[in-house]
């Protein structure tokens, strides 16, 4: 998975195959709470594991 922000930050996780894009706040809401409303992905948005 590759996480990309509108501010041009980029983090590659694993093979980087799935591209997930949002602004920093949108990625944070998705990573912390699972709220994918502001996230765009080149495929289905993966369900995140519980903390």
PDB file of N, CA and C in Angstrom:
ATOM      1  N   UNK A   1       0.845  -1.157   0.000  1.00  0.00           N
ATOM      2  CA  UNK A   1       0.000   0.000   0.000  1.00  0.00           C
ATOM      3  C   UNK A   1       0.900   1.233   0.000  1.00  0.00           C
ATOM      4  N   UNK A   2       0.474   2.244  -0.733  1.00  0.00           N
ATOM      5  CA  UNK A   2       1.165   3.524  -0.743  1.00  0.00           C
ATOM      6  C   UNK A   2       0.190   4.586  -0.273  1.00  0.00           C
ATOM      7  N   UNK A   3       0.529   5.288   0.794  1.00  0.00           N
ATOM      8  CA  UNK A   3      -0.292   6.379   1.313  1.00  0.00           C
ATOM      9  C   UNK A   3       0.252   7.678   0.746  1.00  0.00           C
ATOM     10  N   UNK A   4      -0.639   8.475   0.131  1.00  0.00           N
ATOM     11  CA  UNK A   4      -0.228   9.721  -0.508  1.00  0.00           C
ATOM     12  C   UNK A   4      -1.155  10.830  -0.029  1.00  0.00           C
ATOM     13  N   UNK A   5      -0.570  11.947   0.391  1.00  0.00           N
ATOM     14  CA  UNK A   5      -1.378  13.086   0.825  1.00  0.00           C
ATOM     15  C   UNK A   5      -1.422  14.141  -0.275  1.00  0.00           C
ATOM     16  N   UNK A   6      -2.402  15.024  -0.178  1.00  0.00           N
ATOM     17  CA  UNK A   6      -2.487  16.152  -1.103  1.00  0.00           C
ATOM     18  C   UNK A   6      -1.294  17.069  -0.955  1.00  0.00           C
ATOM     19  N   UNK A   7      -0.642  17.006   0.201  1.00  0.00           N
ATOM     20  CA  UNK A   7       0.534  17.836   0.465  1.00  0.00           C
ATOM     21  C   UNK A   7       1.819  17.197  -0.079  1.00  0.00           C
ATOM     22  N   UNK A   8       1.677  16.074  -0.786  1.00  0.00           N
ATOM     23  CA  UNK A   8       2.764  15.343  -1.462  1.00  0.00           C
ATOM     24  C   UNK A   8       3.636  14.505  -0.533  1.00  0.00           C
ATOM     25  N   UNK A   9       3.118  14.165   0.658  1.00  0.00           N
ATOM     26  CA  UNK A   9       3.814  13.188   1.492  1.00  0.00           C
ATOM     27  C   UNK A   9       3.515  11.814   0.908  1.00  0.00           C
ATOM     28  N   UNK A  10       4.443  10.882   1.039  1.00  0.00           N
ATOM     29  CA  UNK A  10       4.222   9.534   0.514  1.00  0.00           C
ATOM     30  C   UNK A  10       4.916   8.511   1.400  1.00  0.00           C
ATOM     31  N   UNK A  11       4.164   7.472   1.771  1.00  0.00           N
ATOM     32  CA  UNK A  11       4.708   6.370   2.557  1.00  0.00           C
ATOM     33  C   UNK A  11       4.359   5.069   1.865  1.00  0.00           C
ATOM     34  N   UNK A  12       5.362   4.218   1.652  1.00  0.00           N
ATOM     35  CA  UNK A  12       5.150   2.916   1.023  1.00  0.00           C
ATOM     36  C   UNK A  12       5.170   1.857   2.116  1.00  0.00           C
ATOM     37  N   UNK A  13       4.115   1.049   2.142  1.00  0.00           N
ATOM     38  CA  UNK A  13       3.992  -0.031   3.116  1.00  0.00           C
ATOM     39  C   UNK A  13       3.891  -1.331   2.340  1.00  0.00           C
ATOM     40  N   UNK A  14       4.761  -2.277   2.647  1.00  0.00           N
ATOM     41  CA  UNK A  14       4.743  -3.546   1.923  1.00  0.00           C
ATOM     42  C   UNK A  14       5.165  -3.337   0.479  1.00  0.00           C
ATOM     43  N   UNK A  15       4.377  -3.911  -0.452  1.00  0.00           N
ATOM     44  CA  UNK A  15       4.744  -3.836  -1.868  1.00  0.00           C
ATOM     45  C   UNK A  15       4.297  -2.535  -2.535  1.00  0.00           C
ATOM     46  N   UNK A  16       3.498  -1.719  -1.840  1.00  0.00           N
ATOM     47  CA  UNK A  16       3.072  -0.433  -2.373  1.00  0.00           C
ATOM     48  C   UNK A  16       2.031  -0.517  -3.470  1.00  0.00           C
ATOM     49  N   UNK A  17       1.411  -1.691  -3.651  1.00  0.00           N
ATOM     50  CA  UNK A  17       0.511  -1.903  -4.785  1.00  0.00           C
ATOM     51  C   UNK A  17      -0.749  -1.046  -4.735  1.00  0.00           C
ATOM     52  N   UNK A  18      -1.413  -0.952  -3.612  1.00  0.00           N
ATOM     53  CA  UNK A  18      -2.648  -0.181  -3.510  1.00  0.00           C
ATOM     54  C   UNK A  18      -2.312   1.259  -3.160  1.00  0.00           C
ATOM     55  N   UNK A  19      -2.805   2.204  -3.952  1.00  0.00           N
ATOM     56  CA  UNK A  19      -2.549   3.631  -3.708  1.00  0.00           C
ATOM     57  C   UNK A  19      -3.755   4.220  -2.986  1.00  0.00           C
ATOM     58  N   UNK A  20      -3.523   4.779  -1.796  1.00  0.00           N
ATOM     59  CA  UNK A  20      -4.568   5.402  -0.991  1.00  0.00           C
ATOM     60  C   UNK A  20      -4.227   6.878  -0.873  1.00  0.00           C
ATOM     61  N   UNK A  21      -5.180   7.753  -1.258  1.00  0.00           N
ATOM     62  CA  UNK A  21      -4.919   9.185  -1.296  1.00  0.00           C
ATOM     63  C   UNK A  21      -5.932   9.964  -0.472  1.00  0.00           C
ATOM     64  N   UNK A  22      -5.463  11.031   0.146  1.00  0.00           N
ATOM     65  CA  UNK A  22      -6.307  11.964   0.899  1.00  0.00           C
ATOM     66  C   UNK A  22      -5.426  13.115   1.365  1.00  0.00           C
ATOM     67  N   UNK A  23      -6.033  14.074   2.070  1.00  0.00           N
ATOM     68  CA  UNK A  23      -5.204  15.056   2.752  1.00  0.00           C
ATOM     69  C   UNK A  23      -4.721  14.417   4.053  1.00  0.00           C
ATOM     70  N   UNK A  24      -3.849  15.085   4.758  1.00  0.00           N
ATOM     71  CA  UNK A  24      -3.289  14.505   5.985  1.00  0.00           C
ATOM     72  C   UNK A  24      -4.370  14.172   7.003  1.00  0.00           C
ATOM     73  N   UNK A  25      -5.344  15.081   7.147  1.00  0.00           N
ATOM     74  CA  UNK A  25      -6.415  14.862   8.125  1.00  0.00           C
ATOM     75  C   UNK A  25      -7.255  13.644   7.759  1.00  0.00           C
ATOM     76  N   UNK A  26      -7.538  13.473   6.457  1.00  0.00           N
ATOM     77  CA  UNK A  26      -8.321  12.331   6.007  1.00  0.00           C
ATOM     78  C   UNK A  26      -7.619  11.010   6.251  1.00  0.00           C
ATOM     79  N   UNK A  27      -6.310  10.964   5.975  1.00  0.00           N
ATOM     80  CA  UNK A  27      -5.552   9.740   6.247  1.00  0.00           C
ATOM     81  C   UNK A  27      -5.512   9.443   7.741  1.00  0.00           C
ATOM     82  N   UNK A  28      -5.347  10.477   8.545  1.00  0.00           N
ATOM     83  CA  UNK A  28      -5.308  10.288   9.989  1.00  0.00           C
ATOM     84  C   UNK A  28      -6.636   9.735  10.504  1.00  0.00           C
ATOM     85  N   UNK A  29      -7.762  10.297  10.023  1.00  0.00           N
ATOM     86  CA  UNK A  29      -9.075   9.794  10.457  1.00  0.00           C
ATOM     87  C   UNK A  29      -9.263   8.333  10.046  1.00  0.00           C
ATOM     88  N   UNK A  30      -8.799   7.980   8.866  1.00  0.00           N
ATOM     89  CA  UNK A  30      -8.921   6.596   8.411  1.00  0.00           C
ATOM     90  C   UNK A  30      -8.023   5.666   9.222  1.00  0.00           C
ATOM     91  N   UNK A  31      -6.770   6.053   9.418  1.00  0.00           N
ATOM     92  CA  UNK A  31      -5.836   5.197  10.154  1.00  0.00           C
ATOM     93  C   UNK A  31      -6.203   5.074  11.632  1.00  0.00           C
ATOM     94  N   UNK A  32      -6.709   6.146  12.236  1.00  0.00           N
ATOM     95  CA  UNK A  32      -7.006   6.127  13.674  1.00  0.00           C
ATOM     96  C   UNK A  32      -8.396   5.598  13.988  1.00  0.00           C
ATOM     97  N   UNK A  33      -9.370   5.885  13.111  1.00  0.00           N
ATOM     98  CA  UNK A  33     -10.765   5.556  13.436  1.00  0.00           C
ATOM     99  C   UNK A  33     -11.458   4.682  12.405  1.00  0.00           C
ATOM    100  N   UNK A  34     -10.805   4.437  11.272  1.00  0.00           N
ATOM    101  CA  UNK A  34     -11.425   3.626  10.237  1.00  0.00           C
ATOM    102  C   UNK A  34     -12.431   4.387   9.389  1.00  0.00           C
ATOM    103  N   UNK A  35     -12.486   5.715   9.513  1.00  0.00           N
ATOM    104  CA  UNK A  35     -13.422   6.543   8.751  1.00  0.00           C
ATOM    105  C   UNK A  35     -12.829   6.825   7.375  1.00  0.00           C
ATOM    106  N   UNK A  36     -13.334   6.137   6.356  1.00  0.00           N
ATOM    107  CA  UNK A  36     -12.770   6.241   5.011  1.00  0.00           C
ATOM    108  C   UNK A  36     -13.520   7.226   4.126  1.00  0.00           C
ATOM    109  N   UNK A  37     -14.333   8.104   4.702  1.00  0.00           N
ATOM    110  CA  UNK A  37     -15.143   9.034   3.919  1.00  0.00           C
ATOM    111  C   UNK A  37     -14.308   9.966   3.038  1.00  0.00           C
ATOM    112  N   UNK A  38     -13.154  10.397   3.513  1.00  0.00           N
ATOM    113  CA  UNK A  38     -12.327  11.368   2.790  1.00  0.00           C
ATOM    114  C   UNK A  38     -11.130  10.729   2.096  1.00  0.00           C
ATOM    115  N   UNK A  39     -11.152   9.387   1.976  1.00  0.00           N
ATOM    116  CA  UNK A  39     -10.027   8.650   1.412  1.00  0.00           C
ATOM    117  C   UNK A  39     -10.417   8.091   0.046  1.00  0.00           C
ATOM    118  N   UNK A  40      -9.518   8.215  -0.920  1.00  0.00           N
ATOM    119  CA  UNK A  40      -9.722   7.623  -2.238  1.00  0.00           C
ATOM    120  C   UNK A  40      -8.661   6.551  -2.440  1.00  0.00           C
ATOM    121  N   UNK A  41      -9.066   5.426  -3.038  1.00  0.00           N
ATOM    122  CA  UNK A  41      -8.128   4.336  -3.255  1.00  0.00           C
ATOM    123  C   UNK A  41      -8.311   3.771  -4.654  1.00  0.00           C
ATOM    124  N   UNK A  42      -7.240   3.216  -5.191  1.00  0.00           N
ATOM    125  CA  UNK A  42      -7.268   2.577  -6.497  1.00  0.00           C
ATOM    126  C   UNK A  42      -7.721   1.127  -6.317  1.00  0.00           C
ATOM    127  N   UNK A  43      -8.854   0.941  -5.704  1.00  0.00           N
ATOM    128  CA  UNK A  43      -9.398  -0.375  -5.357  1.00  0.00           C
ATOM    129  C   UNK A  43     -10.144  -0.245  -4.058  1.00  0.00           C
ATOM    130  N   UNK A  44     -10.603  -1.360  -3.503  1.00  0.00           N
ATOM    131  CA  UNK A  44     -11.313  -1.271  -2.239  1.00  0.00           C
ATOM    132  C   UNK A  44     -10.405  -0.804  -1.101  1.00  0.00           C
ATOM    133  N   UNK A  45     -10.937   0.097  -0.273  1.00  0.00           N
ATOM    134  CA  UNK A  45     -10.178   0.577   0.878  1.00  0.00           C
ATOM    135  C   UNK A  45     -10.076  -0.569   1.884  1.00  0.00           C
ATOM    136  N   UNK A  46      -8.873  -0.949   2.270  1.00  0.00           N
ATOM    137  CA  UNK A  46      -8.730  -2.080   3.180  1.00  0.00           C
ATOM    138  C   UNK A  46      -9.280  -1.776   4.578  1.00  0.00           C
ATOM    139  N   UNK A  47      -9.862  -2.793   5.188  1.00  0.00           N
ATOM    140  CA  UNK A  47     -10.294  -2.680   6.578  1.00  0.00           C
ATOM    141  C   UNK A  47      -9.043  -2.747   7.457  1.00  0.00           C
ATOM    142  N   UNK A  48      -8.953  -1.844   8.389  1.00  0.00           N
ATOM    143  CA  UNK A  48      -7.775  -1.803   9.256  1.00  0.00           C
ATOM    144  C   UNK A  48      -7.994  -2.686  10.479  1.00  0.00           C
ATOM    145  N   UNK A  49      -6.937  -3.310  10.983  1.00  0.00           N
ATOM    146  CA  UNK A  49      -7.094  -4.134  12.187  1.00  0.00           C
ATOM    147  C   UNK A  49      -7.396  -3.278  13.411  1.00  0.00           C
ATOM    148  N   UNK A  50      -8.015  -3.903  14.390  1.00  0.00           N
ATOM    149  CA  UNK A  50      -8.301  -3.209  15.649  1.00  0.00           C
ATOM    150  C   UNK A  50      -6.993  -2.961  16.393  1.00  0.00           C
ATOM    151  N   UNK A  51      -6.991  -1.903  17.205  1.00  0.00           N
ATOM    152  CA  UNK A  51      -5.813  -1.572  17.997  1.00  0.00           C
ATOM    153  C   UNK A  51      -5.697  -2.553  19.073  1.00  0.00           C
TER     154      UNK A  51
END
